[in-house]
């Protein structure tokens, strides 16, 4: 699989890069917990962080004029362990300069086709908008939050606990309903790409230029398993800085460990990140699908409890 | 009682949910890459035996339930209650038919079984996997019948009805698997 990925990008003139796993800064996303470690070089003593994704470092390379790049590396997310999660895992992350999200989706499709050819036949790729697919499985509109309608749905569909867990938190409702009632049905023996996520779930994606309710973000699924997440990347330093500050505020509210905003990234965005789209794909999960395994442990040499 | 967080939910853990004692069957970590982490938990209500699915926000916790399985000896049925005794301590417990449920049809006086106690009162009774019981009523078999072929119903001394091969006679003692209700073999006295 790794060989074919490298050959795929070599043929397309995408440069393989390597960026630090250990850094001074860390993502602010309140949903991602990080590992921190102590750097000792007396008299210097510093806290360094294991990266939750190579995204920021790779964007700095892009801003420095690297052109399209890809990386296969480890990423670390604290507390994530389960059938589909291991706190240390392998990511394939790539960025394409001057690609729109739909061009990137074409390339994702090509790569998946190459990797699955001769191993596991896939049906035709599906492309659906978040709004359509959410409505199709639930009858709800994900872009407009209606507390009554969401509650009525939860009560009628055997997830009454959603009401007390989610309250009036719209993104939380979407996470709950999508992961329980939509995602399991996505991409039966096929690649399914869901695009146009609601703006409240934008993360590092750009807001769609024609519809401010949605964001240029794509997620890919096969057999109900989330494999990757891509964006038409946010290039606006001011907007990025604002989102960092918002997320840091949320971290404070929830008493989460303090994260340090990556000033280098803001500086890189200020200097000018080229228009680009990028995606990260979990290679362990991709291997699970390819080898028809139910547990991430089955495709790792040693999962965390044995590492 | 101890409190357990979603990370500690393992199969077999006994917790309190909606004021009922429950056993965790399965716990799956569900987390969208960019979203909230949940735990989708399959859980059995130990009072009703019903299995439900319930989602928790990761990090939420439940109180542990004081539920223990104790090996006991079944003593007798006084018509209203069934009586059990812990062989080591001679401590006795009584339960009604609702708690005993289906296990009742396999319980013979003096047999051993497992009684599940919640806050020291019986919650459920599980018979031994294999019990040996005498047949009190069955049609007479025909000479020459072997173990092949259909079989016939036989009523046992505890009231249970099981299918037995045609050659098995009234008055004989047979071994039965209580989990499936199936005949295993005859027992030589």
Tab-separated table of C-alpha atoms in Angstrom:
chain	number	residue	atom	x	y	z
A	1	UNK	CA	0.000	0.000	0.000
A	2	UNK	CA	2.768	2.454	0.929
A	3	UNK	CA	4.641	1.625	-2.239
A	4	UNK	CA	1.594	2.277	-4.384
A	5	UNK	CA	0.845	5.550	-2.635
A	6	UNK	CA	4.414	6.732	-3.256
A	7	UNK	CA	4.277	5.644	-6.882
A	8	UNK	CA	0.938	7.432	-7.308
A	9	UNK	CA	2.345	10.746	-6.091
A	10	UNK	CA	5.669	10.322	-7.880
A	11	UNK	CA	3.797	10.011	-11.160
A	12	UNK	CA	1.933	13.219	-10.339
A	13	UNK	CA	4.971	15.208	-9.331
A	14	UNK	CA	3.938	15.674	-5.730
A	15	UNK	CA	6.948	16.008	-3.441
A	16	UNK	CA	7.288	13.759	-0.409
A	17	UNK	CA	8.217	15.735	2.710
A	18	UNK	CA	8.915	15.099	6.370
A	19	UNK	CA	8.043	17.528	9.163
A	20	UNK	CA	8.678	17.388	12.924
A	21	UNK	CA	6.513	15.163	15.081
A	22	UNK	CA	7.716	17.013	18.150
A	23	UNK	CA	6.978	20.742	18.206
A	24	UNK	CA	6.668	23.836	20.362
A	25	UNK	CA	3.072	24.431	19.414
A	26	UNK	CA	0.002	22.294	19.065
A	27	UNK	CA	-3.402	22.425	17.430
A	28	UNK	CA	-6.087	24.259	19.344
A	29	UNK	CA	-8.989	22.034	18.263
A	30	UNK	CA	-10.911	21.394	21.497
A	31	UNK	CA	-11.876	17.932	20.215
A	32	UNK	CA	-8.287	16.766	19.923
A	33	UNK	CA	-6.301	15.885	23.012
A	34	UNK	CA	-2.527	15.987	22.691
A	35	UNK	CA	0.502	14.429	24.343
A	36	UNK	CA	3.082	16.697	25.900
A	37	UNK	CA	6.611	15.872	26.874
A	38	UNK	CA	9.577	17.542	28.589
A	39	UNK	CA	12.552	18.749	26.652
A	40	UNK	CA	15.670	18.938	28.847
A	41	UNK	CA	18.765	20.655	27.634
A	42	UNK	CA	20.004	22.419	30.781
A	43	UNK	CA	19.512	25.171	31.563
A	44	UNK	CA	16.704	25.045	29.041
A	45	UNK	CA	13.554	23.186	30.051
A	46	UNK	CA	10.562	23.229	27.779
A	47	UNK	CA	7.335	21.448	27.136
A	48	UNK	CA	7.087	20.043	23.643
A	49	UNK	CA	4.077	18.453	22.015
A	50	UNK	CA	3.591	15.388	19.854
A	51	UNK	CA	1.702	16.545	16.795
A	52	UNK	CA	-1.958	15.622	16.343
A	53	UNK	CA	-1.467	16.123	12.596
A	54	UNK	CA	1.317	17.461	10.350
A	55	UNK	CA	-1.046	20.106	8.971
A	56	UNK	CA	0.539	23.257	10.395
A	57	UNK	CA	4.078	22.329	9.479
A	58	UNK	CA	3.040	21.356	5.978
A	59	UNK	CA	1.209	24.655	5.522
A	60	UNK	CA	4.394	26.464	6.486
A	61	UNK	CA	6.177	24.598	3.704
A	62	UNK	CA	3.416	25.521	1.269
A	63	UNK	CA	3.692	29.189	2.248
A	64	UNK	CA	7.446	28.947	1.718
A	65	UNK	CA	6.791	27.907	-1.864
A	66	UNK	CA	7.161	24.119	-1.722
A	67	UNK	CA	4.441	23.463	-4.292
A	68	UNK	CA	2.240	20.362	-3.918
A	69	UNK	CA	3.478	18.051	-1.155
A	70	UNK	CA	2.551	14.828	0.630
A	71	UNK	CA	3.654	13.109	3.772
A	72	UNK	CA	3.206	9.697	5.386
A	73	UNK	CA	3.777	10.089	9.098
A	74	UNK	CA	2.678	9.216	12.591
A	75	UNK	CA	0.202	11.403	14.423
A	76	UNK	CA	-0.735	11.286	18.092
A	77	UNK	CA	-4.094	11.881	19.748
A	78	UNK	CA	-4.402	11.383	23.459
A	79	UNK	CA	-7.198	9.282	24.895
A	80	UNK	CA	-8.348	7.854	21.574
A	81	UNK	CA	-8.495	4.121	21.775
A	82	UNK	CA	-11.096	1.723	20.440
A	83	UNK	CA	-12.083	-0.444	17.516
A	84	UNK	CA	-11.131	2.297	15.067
A	85	UNK	CA	-8.736	4.340	17.172
A	86	UNK	CA	-5.207	4.034	18.452
A	87	UNK	CA	-3.540	7.039	20.107
A	88	UNK	CA	-0.576	6.690	17.750
A	89	UNK	CA	-1.547	6.168	14.147
A	90	UNK	CA	-0.381	6.711	10.577
A	91	UNK	CA	-1.609	9.499	8.366
A	92	UNK	CA	-1.264	10.213	4.698
A	93	UNK	CA	-1.627	13.941	4.279
A	94	UNK	CA	-1.340	15.808	1.020
A	95	UNK	CA	-1.821	19.318	-0.318
A	96	UNK	CA	-2.409	20.357	-3.891
A	97	UNK	CA	-1.620	23.912	-4.839
A	98	UNK	CA	-4.281	25.550	-7.039
A	99	UNK	CA	-6.681	22.629	-6.576
A	100	UNK	CA	-10.297	23.301	-5.721
A	101	UNK	CA	-12.048	20.883	-3.399
A	102	UNK	CA	-13.707	19.097	-6.306
A	103	UNK	CA	-10.383	18.614	-8.098
A	104	UNK	CA	-9.006	17.175	-4.881
A	105	UNK	CA	-12.006	14.849	-4.674
A	106	UNK	CA	-11.200	13.586	-8.179
A	107	UNK	CA	-7.673	12.821	-7.057
A	108	UNK	CA	-8.865	11.042	-3.879
A	109	UNK	CA	-11.102	8.923	-6.082
A	110	UNK	CA	-8.157	8.082	-8.361
A	111	UNK	CA	-5.929	7.112	-5.446
A	112	UNK	CA	-8.563	4.906	-3.810
A	113	UNK	CA	-9.249	3.252	-7.160
A	114	UNK	CA	-5.544	2.449	-7.587
A	115	UNK	CA	-5.219	1.080	-4.055
A	116	UNK	CA	-8.325	-1.094	-4.249
A	117	UNK	CA	-7.760	-2.376	-7.798
A	118	UNK	CA	-7.361	-6.135	-7.790
A	119	UNK	CA	-7.845	-6.334	-4.005
A	120	UNK	CA	-11.405	-5.432	-3.286
A	121	UNK	CA	-13.905	-4.436	-5.948
A	122	UNK	CA	-15.655	-1.156	-5.157
A	123	UNK	CA	-18.948	0.110	-6.520
A	124	UNK	CA	-19.099	3.484	-8.233
A	125	UNK	CA	-17.985	6.373	-6.037
A	126	UNK	CA	-20.758	8.418	-4.453
A	127	UNK	CA	-20.571	12.169	-3.949
A	128	UNK	CA	-23.224	13.639	-1.717
A	129	UNK	CA	-23.636	16.871	0.151
A	130	UNK	CA	-23.831	16.744	3.930
A	131	UNK	CA	-27.217	18.395	3.802
A	132	UNK	CA	-28.679	15.858	1.357
A	133	UNK	CA	-27.285	12.793	3.067
A	134	UNK	CA	-28.310	14.023	6.513
A	135	UNK	CA	-31.830	14.693	5.266
A	136	UNK	CA	-31.968	11.361	3.459
A	137	UNK	CA	-31.302	9.344	6.625
A	138	UNK	CA	-32.981	11.515	9.230
A	139	UNK	CA	-35.396	13.907	7.565
A	140	UNK	CA	-33.687	16.741	9.450
A	141	UNK	CA	-32.048	19.877	8.127
A	142	UNK	CA	-28.468	20.017	9.450
A	143	UNK	CA	-27.932	23.652	8.535
A	144	UNK	CA	-30.737	25.091	10.610
A	145	UNK	CA	-30.965	24.096	14.238
A	146	UNK	CA	-34.449	23.370	15.489
A	147	UNK	CA	-34.336	22.139	19.076
A	148	UNK	CA	-37.884	20.751	18.870
A	149	UNK	CA	-37.329	18.844	15.663
A	150	UNK	CA	-33.993	17.404	16.758
A	151	UNK	CA	-35.464	16.293	20.092
A	152	UNK	CA	-38.508	14.748	18.435
A	153	UNK	CA	-36.194	12.836	16.110
A	154	UNK	CA	-34.021	11.579	18.985
A	155	UNK	CA	-37.037	10.388	20.973
A	156	UNK	CA	-38.539	8.619	17.969
A	157	UNK	CA	-35.286	6.910	16.974
A	158	UNK	CA	-34.065	5.295	20.178
A	159	UNK	CA	-31.451	7.865	21.081
A	160	UNK	CA	-33.376	9.779	23.774
A	161	UNK	CA	-30.127	10.343	25.697
A	162	UNK	CA	-29.106	12.749	22.919
A	163	UNK	CA	-31.482	15.327	24.398
A	164	UNK	CA	-29.638	15.551	27.703
A	165	UNK	CA	-26.168	15.147	26.185
A	166	UNK	CA	-26.542	17.702	23.410
A	167	UNK	CA	-28.916	20.289	24.855
A	168	UNK	CA	-28.813	23.375	22.651
A	169	UNK	CA	-25.363	22.643	21.231
A	170	UNK	CA	-25.956	22.416	17.477
A	171	UNK	CA	-22.531	21.002	16.446
A	172	UNK	CA	-22.813	18.380	19.182
A	173	UNK	CA	-26.235	17.305	17.912
A	174	UNK	CA	-24.793	16.982	14.415
A	175	UNK	CA	-21.870	14.880	15.677
A	176	UNK	CA	-24.244	12.660	17.643
A	177	UNK	CA	-26.839	12.101	14.944
A	178	UNK	CA	-24.371	11.866	12.080
A	179	UNK	CA	-22.138	9.324	13.804
A	180	UNK	CA	-25.056	7.185	15.005
A	181	UNK	CA	-27.654	7.435	12.282
A	182	UNK	CA	-25.925	8.460	9.058
A	183	UNK	CA	-22.286	7.424	8.967
A	184	UNK	CA	-22.850	3.667	9.486
A	185	UNK	CA	-24.712	3.554	6.161
A	186	UNK	CA	-22.234	5.509	4.064
A	187	UNK	CA	-20.251	3.866	1.299
A	188	UNK	CA	-21.365	0.269	1.286
A	189	UNK	CA	-18.540	-1.353	-0.689
A	190	UNK	CA	-17.925	2.017	-2.255
A	191	UNK	CA	-16.113	5.226	-1.630
A	192	UNK	CA	-18.530	7.852	-0.358
A	193	UNK	CA	-17.470	11.488	-0.276
A	194	UNK	CA	-19.540	13.852	1.805
A	195	UNK	CA	-18.946	17.541	1.115
A	196	UNK	CA	-20.414	20.846	2.185
A	197	UNK	CA	-20.230	20.464	5.955
A	198	UNK	CA	-22.247	22.955	7.992
A	199	UNK	CA	-20.327	26.129	8.765
A	200	UNK	CA	-20.384	25.324	12.494
A	201	UNK	CA	-18.198	22.303	11.689
A	202	UNK	CA	-15.727	24.085	9.490
A	203	UNK	CA	-12.490	23.482	11.422
A	204	UNK	CA	-9.743	24.653	9.060
A	205	UNK	CA	-11.851	24.811	5.934
A	206	UNK	CA	-12.948	27.821	3.980
A	207	UNK	CA	-16.529	29.011	4.060
A	208	UNK	CA	-18.178	28.322	0.707
A	209	UNK	CA	-18.113	31.415	-1.433
A	210	UNK	CA	-21.727	31.068	-2.640
A	211	UNK	CA	-23.369	29.787	0.531
A	212	UNK	CA	-22.114	30.983	3.890
A	213	UNK	CA	-24.065	28.223	5.692
A	214	UNK	CA	-21.668	25.591	4.428
A	215	UNK	CA	-17.977	25.052	4.319
A	216	UNK	CA	-15.652	23.561	1.706
A	217	UNK	CA	-14.852	20.472	3.701
A	218	UNK	CA	-15.016	16.846	2.563
A	219	UNK	CA	-15.020	13.604	4.503
A	220	UNK	CA	-14.562	10.189	2.932
A	221	UNK	CA	-16.117	6.906	4.032
A	222	UNK	CA	-16.024	3.267	2.993
A	223	UNK	CA	-18.344	0.759	4.654
A	224	UNK	CA	-19.359	3.304	7.270
A	225	UNK	CA	-15.770	3.920	8.361
A	226	UNK	CA	-14.466	7.471	8.383
A	227	UNK	CA	-11.185	7.427	6.476
A	228	UNK	CA	-10.249	11.013	5.863
A	229	UNK	CA	-11.031	14.663	6.076
A	230	UNK	CA	-10.105	17.347	3.574
A	231	UNK	CA	-10.508	21.073	3.087
A	232	UNK	CA	-10.267	23.830	0.619
A	233	UNK	CA	-7.746	25.416	2.908
A	234	UNK	CA	-8.301	28.581	4.814
A	235	UNK	CA	-5.651	31.094	3.677
A	236	UNK	CA	-6.852	34.086	5.635
A	237	UNK	CA	-4.496	34.795	8.531
A	238	UNK	CA	-6.973	37.015	10.360
A	239	UNK	CA	-9.783	34.477	10.119
A	240	UNK	CA	-7.389	31.701	11.178
A	241	UNK	CA	-6.210	33.724	14.158
A	242	UNK	CA	-9.823	34.359	15.164
A	243	UNK	CA	-10.664	30.635	14.973
A	244	UNK	CA	-7.591	29.826	17.079
A	245	UNK	CA	-8.693	32.322	19.705
A	246	UNK	CA	-12.248	30.941	19.693
A	247	UNK	CA	-10.941	27.422	20.171
A	248	UNK	CA	-8.568	28.456	22.920
A	249	UNK	CA	-11.491	30.126	24.678
A	250	UNK	CA	-13.525	26.925	24.389
A	251	UNK	CA	-10.594	24.926	25.786
A	252	UNK	CA	-10.512	27.282	28.763
A	253	UNK	CA	-14.245	26.990	29.327
A	254	UNK	CA	-14.022	23.198	29.334
A	255	UNK	CA	-10.894	23.147	31.513
A	256	UNK	CA	-8.909	21.346	28.833
A	257	UNK	CA	-5.116	21.451	28.794
A	258	UNK	CA	-3.841	24.774	27.496
A	259	UNK	CA	-2.640	24.631	23.927
A	260	UNK	CA	-0.261	27.046	22.331
A	261	UNK	CA	-1.337	28.822	19.201
A	262	UNK	CA	1.083	28.280	16.366
A	263	UNK	CA	2.428	31.755	15.633
A	264	UNK	CA	4.573	30.339	12.845
A	265	UNK	CA	1.429	29.202	11.071
A	266	UNK	CA	-0.210	32.616	11.430
A	267	UNK	CA	3.002	34.188	10.133
A	268	UNK	CA	3.041	31.776	7.219
A	269	UNK	CA	-0.576	32.596	6.391
A	270	UNK	CA	0.247	36.302	6.613
A	271	UNK	CA	3.173	35.790	4.250
A	272	UNK	CA	0.713	34.084	1.919
A	273	UNK	CA	-0.447	30.518	1.736
A	274	UNK	CA	-1.116	29.656	-1.904
A	275	UNK	CA	-4.656	28.648	-2.813
A	276	UNK	CA	-4.723	24.928	-2.103
A	277	UNK	CA	-6.755	21.930	-1.031
A	278	UNK	CA	-5.548	19.196	1.254
A	279	UNK	CA	-6.674	16.008	2.912
A	280	UNK	CA	-5.517	13.603	5.596
A	281	UNK	CA	-6.347	9.902	5.343
A	282	UNK	CA	-5.921	7.401	8.158
A	283	UNK	CA	-3.792	4.656	6.635
A	284	UNK	CA	-4.414	2.147	9.440
A	285	UNK	CA	-8.138	2.334	8.805
A	286	UNK	CA	-7.640	2.155	5.063
A	287	UNK	CA	-5.645	-1.016	5.625
A	288	UNK	CA	-8.465	-2.343	7.832
A	289	UNK	CA	-10.917	-1.894	4.989
A	290	UNK	CA	-8.532	-3.351	2.402
A	291	UNK	CA	-7.768	-6.408	4.505
A	292	UNK	CA	-11.363	-6.732	5.786
A	293	UNK	CA	-10.452	-6.463	9.468
A	294	UNK	CA	-12.807	-5.279	12.198
A	295	UNK	CA	-10.217	-4.051	14.670
A	296	UNK	CA	-7.488	-1.491	14.225
A	297	UNK	CA	-5.363	-3.741	16.465
A	298	UNK	CA	-5.338	-6.299	13.646
A	299	UNK	CA	-3.446	-3.986	11.311
A	300	UNK	CA	-0.977	-2.565	13.863
A	301	UNK	CA	2.189	-4.344	14.897
A	302	UNK	CA	1.482	-3.541	18.540
A	303	UNK	CA	-1.584	-1.563	19.606
A	304	UNK	CA	-1.259	0.824	22.526
A	305	UNK	CA	-2.027	-1.699	25.262
A	306	UNK	CA	0.862	-3.856	24.022
A	307	UNK	CA	3.201	-1.116	22.832
B	1	UNK	CA	-19.662	2.400	45.678
B	2	UNK	CA	-16.974	3.138	43.112
B	3	UNK	CA	-17.674	5.322	40.097
B	4	UNK	CA	-16.597	4.165	36.641
B	5	UNK	CA	-15.855	6.383	33.651
B	6	UNK	CA	-16.631	5.374	30.056
B	7	UNK	CA	-12.995	4.310	29.580
B	8	UNK	CA	-13.449	1.699	32.285
B	9	UNK	CA	-16.633	0.210	30.837
B	10	UNK	CA	-15.607	-3.353	30.114
B	11	UNK	CA	-17.744	-6.391	29.399
B	12	UNK	CA	-19.071	-7.722	32.687
B	13	UNK	CA	-18.790	-4.490	34.677
B	14	UNK	CA	-21.898	-3.943	36.819
B	15	UNK	CA	-23.197	-0.388	36.979
B	16	UNK	CA	-26.330	1.501	37.971
B	17	UNK	CA	-28.333	2.965	35.088
B	18	UNK	CA	-31.734	4.608	35.580
B	19	UNK	CA	-31.765	3.143	39.112
B	20	UNK	CA	-31.467	-0.412	37.858
B	21	UNK	CA	-28.429	-2.660	38.123
B	22	UNK	CA	-26.971	-3.372	34.683
B	23	UNK	CA	-24.081	-5.285	33.180
B	24	UNK	CA	-21.959	-3.849	30.387
B	25	UNK	CA	-21.874	-6.142	27.367
B	26	UNK	CA	-19.974	-4.090	24.816
B	27	UNK	CA	-18.438	-0.630	24.692
B	28	UNK	CA	-17.522	1.041	21.430
B	29	UNK	CA	-15.566	4.280	21.150
B	30	UNK	CA	-17.135	6.496	18.484
B	31	UNK	CA	-15.364	9.663	17.483
B	32	UNK	CA	-15.588	11.694	14.321
B	33	UNK	CA	-12.086	12.956	13.432
B	34	UNK	CA	-13.134	16.527	14.051
B	35	UNK	CA	-15.926	15.954	16.505
B	36	UNK	CA	-17.056	14.977	19.962
B	37	UNK	CA	-16.087	11.542	21.292
B	38	UNK	CA	-18.879	9.194	22.382
B	39	UNK	CA	-19.101	5.726	23.816
B	40	UNK	CA	-21.840	3.537	22.377
B	41	UNK	CA	-22.537	0.991	25.069
B	42	UNK	CA	-24.549	-2.204	24.925
B	43	UNK	CA	-25.879	-2.916	28.348
B	44	UNK	CA	-28.101	-5.561	29.969
B	45	UNK	CA	-30.603	-4.590	32.588
B	46	UNK	CA	-30.103	-7.304	35.202
B	47	UNK	CA	-33.604	-6.902	36.595
B	48	UNK	CA	-35.477	-7.337	33.349
B	49	UNK	CA	-32.823	-9.110	31.277
B	50	UNK	CA	-33.417	-6.623	28.469
B	51	UNK	CA	-30.479	-5.459	26.389
B	52	UNK	CA	-30.394	-1.820	25.384
B	53	UNK	CA	-27.964	0.486	23.637
B	54	UNK	CA	-27.062	3.779	25.241
B	55	UNK	CA	-24.634	6.473	24.197
B	56	UNK	CA	-22.476	8.443	26.615
B	57	UNK	CA	-20.244	11.414	26.076
B	58	UNK	CA	-16.724	10.071	26.570
B	59	UNK	CA	-15.581	10.770	30.097
B	60	UNK	CA	-19.050	10.539	31.654
B	61	UNK	CA	-19.333	8.100	34.503
B	62	UNK	CA	-21.763	5.725	36.169
B	63	UNK	CA	-21.958	4.448	39.692
B	64	UNK	CA	-20.954	0.839	40.171
B	65	UNK	CA	-23.644	-1.632	41.226
B	66	UNK	CA	-23.183	-3.959	44.173
B	67	UNK	CA	-23.915	-7.099	42.195
B	68	UNK	CA	-22.279	-10.439	42.952
B	69	UNK	CA	-22.773	-14.006	41.787
B	70	UNK	CA	-22.884	-16.468	44.671
B	71	UNK	CA	-22.900	-20.259	44.420
B	72	UNK	CA	-25.824	-21.566	46.459
B	73	UNK	CA	-27.764	-24.693	47.119
B	74	UNK	CA	-31.438	-24.759	46.233
B	75	UNK	CA	-33.367	-25.932	49.272
B	76	UNK	CA	-37.086	-26.084	48.597
B	77	UNK	CA	-40.160	-24.320	47.326
B	78	UNK	CA	-42.685	-23.424	50.044
B	79	UNK	CA	-45.373	-22.663	47.488
B	80	UNK	CA	-44.821	-18.920	47.651
B	81	UNK	CA	-41.039	-18.537	47.868
B	82	UNK	CA	-38.049	-20.548	46.814
B	83	UNK	CA	-35.305	-20.918	49.381
B	84	UNK	CA	-31.557	-20.997	48.757
B	85	UNK	CA	-28.578	-21.428	51.040
B	86	UNK	CA	-24.902	-20.492	50.840
B	87	UNK	CA	-23.210	-23.820	51.670
B	88	UNK	CA	-20.217	-22.259	53.459
B	89	UNK	CA	-22.095	-19.946	55.789
B	90	UNK	CA	-25.563	-21.561	55.891
B	91	UNK	CA	-26.938	-18.111	55.160
B	92	UNK	CA	-30.370	-18.418	53.550
B	93	UNK	CA	-32.142	-16.346	50.916
B	94	UNK	CA	-35.706	-16.517	49.659
B	95	UNK	CA	-37.031	-15.327	46.331
B	96	UNK	CA	-40.313	-15.269	44.486
B	97	UNK	CA	-41.019	-16.845	41.091
B	98	UNK	CA	-40.519	-13.566	39.263
B	99	UNK	CA	-36.830	-13.543	40.189
B	100	UNK	CA	-36.351	-17.245	39.560
B	101	UNK	CA	-38.014	-17.023	36.147
B	102	UNK	CA	-37.164	-19.758	33.666
B	103	UNK	CA	-34.484	-21.177	35.939
B	104	UNK	CA	-37.284	-22.605	38.089
B	105	UNK	CA	-37.987	-25.519	35.811
B	106	UNK	CA	-34.455	-26.873	36.246
B	107	UNK	CA	-34.179	-26.568	40.029
B	108	UNK	CA	-34.295	-29.775	42.051
B	109	UNK	CA	-34.008	-29.777	45.839
B	110	UNK	CA	-30.373	-29.834	47.008
B	111	UNK	CA	-28.986	-28.953	43.563
B	112	UNK	CA	-26.414	-26.217	43.318
B	113	UNK	CA	-26.968	-23.093	41.263
B	114	UNK	CA	-25.818	-19.476	41.022
B	115	UNK	CA	-27.798	-16.684	42.644
B	116	UNK	CA	-27.038	-13.114	41.590
B	117	UNK	CA	-27.352	-10.747	44.543
B	118	UNK	CA	-27.900	-7.009	44.247
B	119	UNK	CA	-27.433	-5.129	47.504
B	120	UNK	CA	-27.668	-8.561	49.117
B	121	UNK	CA	-31.077	-9.441	47.701
B	122	UNK	CA	-31.577	-11.999	44.932
B	123	UNK	CA	-31.816	-10.542	41.470
B	124	UNK	CA	-31.591	-13.627	39.279
B	125	UNK	CA	-31.042	-17.356	39.502
B	126	UNK	CA	-28.950	-19.355	37.033
B	127	UNK	CA	-29.126	-23.144	37.147
B	128	UNK	CA	-26.028	-25.288	36.648
B	129	UNK	CA	-25.185	-25.741	32.941
B	130	UNK	CA	-25.965	-29.437	33.196
B	131	UNK	CA	-28.562	-31.001	35.457
B	132	UNK	CA	-29.572	-34.617	36.004
B	133	UNK	CA	-33.289	-35.159	36.354
B	134	UNK	CA	-35.650	-38.151	36.356
B	135	UNK	CA	-38.355	-38.563	33.739
B	136	UNK	CA	-41.775	-38.714	35.344
B	137	UNK	CA	-43.797	-39.084	32.181
B	138	UNK	CA	-43.149	-40.048	28.575
B	139	UNK	CA	-44.699	-42.351	25.963
B	140	UNK	CA	-43.309	-45.877	26.062
B	141	UNK	CA	-40.661	-46.459	23.425
B	142	UNK	CA	-41.006	-49.234	20.843
B	143	UNK	CA	-38.493	-52.092	20.912
B	144	UNK	CA	-35.724	-51.675	18.352
B	145	UNK	CA	-35.739	-47.910	18.313
B	146	UNK	CA	-32.282	-46.412	18.231
B	147	UNK	CA	-31.067	-42.914	18.809
B	148	UNK	CA	-31.858	-41.915	15.229
B	149	UNK	CA	-35.153	-40.428	14.226
B	150	UNK	CA	-37.500	-37.916	15.758
B	151	UNK	CA	-37.791	-38.286	19.502
B	152	UNK	CA	-40.649	-37.611	21.888
B	153	UNK	CA	-41.473	-35.179	24.668
B	154	UNK	CA	-40.662	-36.193	28.246
B	155	UNK	CA	-41.760	-34.446	31.424
B	156	UNK	CA	-39.097	-34.234	34.126
B	157	UNK	CA	-39.463	-34.257	37.900
B	158	UNK	CA	-39.100	-30.458	38.047
B	159	UNK	CA	-41.838	-29.909	35.475
B	160	UNK	CA	-39.570	-29.121	32.526
B	161	UNK	CA	-40.435	-30.778	29.208
B	162	UNK	CA	-37.588	-31.824	26.898
B	163	UNK	CA	-37.361	-33.865	23.707
B	164	UNK	CA	-35.706	-37.226	24.253
B	165	UNK	CA	-34.844	-40.129	21.901
B	166	UNK	CA	-37.511	-42.811	21.554
B	167	UNK	CA	-35.581	-45.436	23.534
B	168	UNK	CA	-35.523	-43.403	26.739
B	169	UNK	CA	-38.027	-44.711	29.267
B	170	UNK	CA	-40.111	-43.287	32.051
B	171	UNK	CA	-38.250	-43.399	35.393
B	172	UNK	CA	-34.814	-43.045	33.841
B	173	UNK	CA	-32.530	-40.185	34.814
B	174	UNK	CA	-31.222	-37.994	32.011
B	175	UNK	CA	-28.667	-35.238	31.675
B	176	UNK	CA	-29.903	-31.946	30.176
B	177	UNK	CA	-28.126	-28.775	29.048
B	178	UNK	CA	-30.074	-25.981	30.761
B	179	UNK	CA	-28.786	-23.294	28.374
B	180	UNK	CA	-30.384	-24.903	25.343
B	181	UNK	CA	-32.935	-27.173	27.036
B	182	UNK	CA	-31.533	-30.132	25.109
B	183	UNK	CA	-31.190	-33.772	26.119
B	184	UNK	CA	-27.546	-34.885	26.413
B	185	UNK	CA	-27.538	-38.500	27.587
B	186	UNK	CA	-28.982	-41.059	29.965
B	187	UNK	CA	-27.397	-41.302	33.401
B	188	UNK	CA	-26.638	-44.704	34.904
B	189	UNK	CA	-27.706	-44.662	38.510
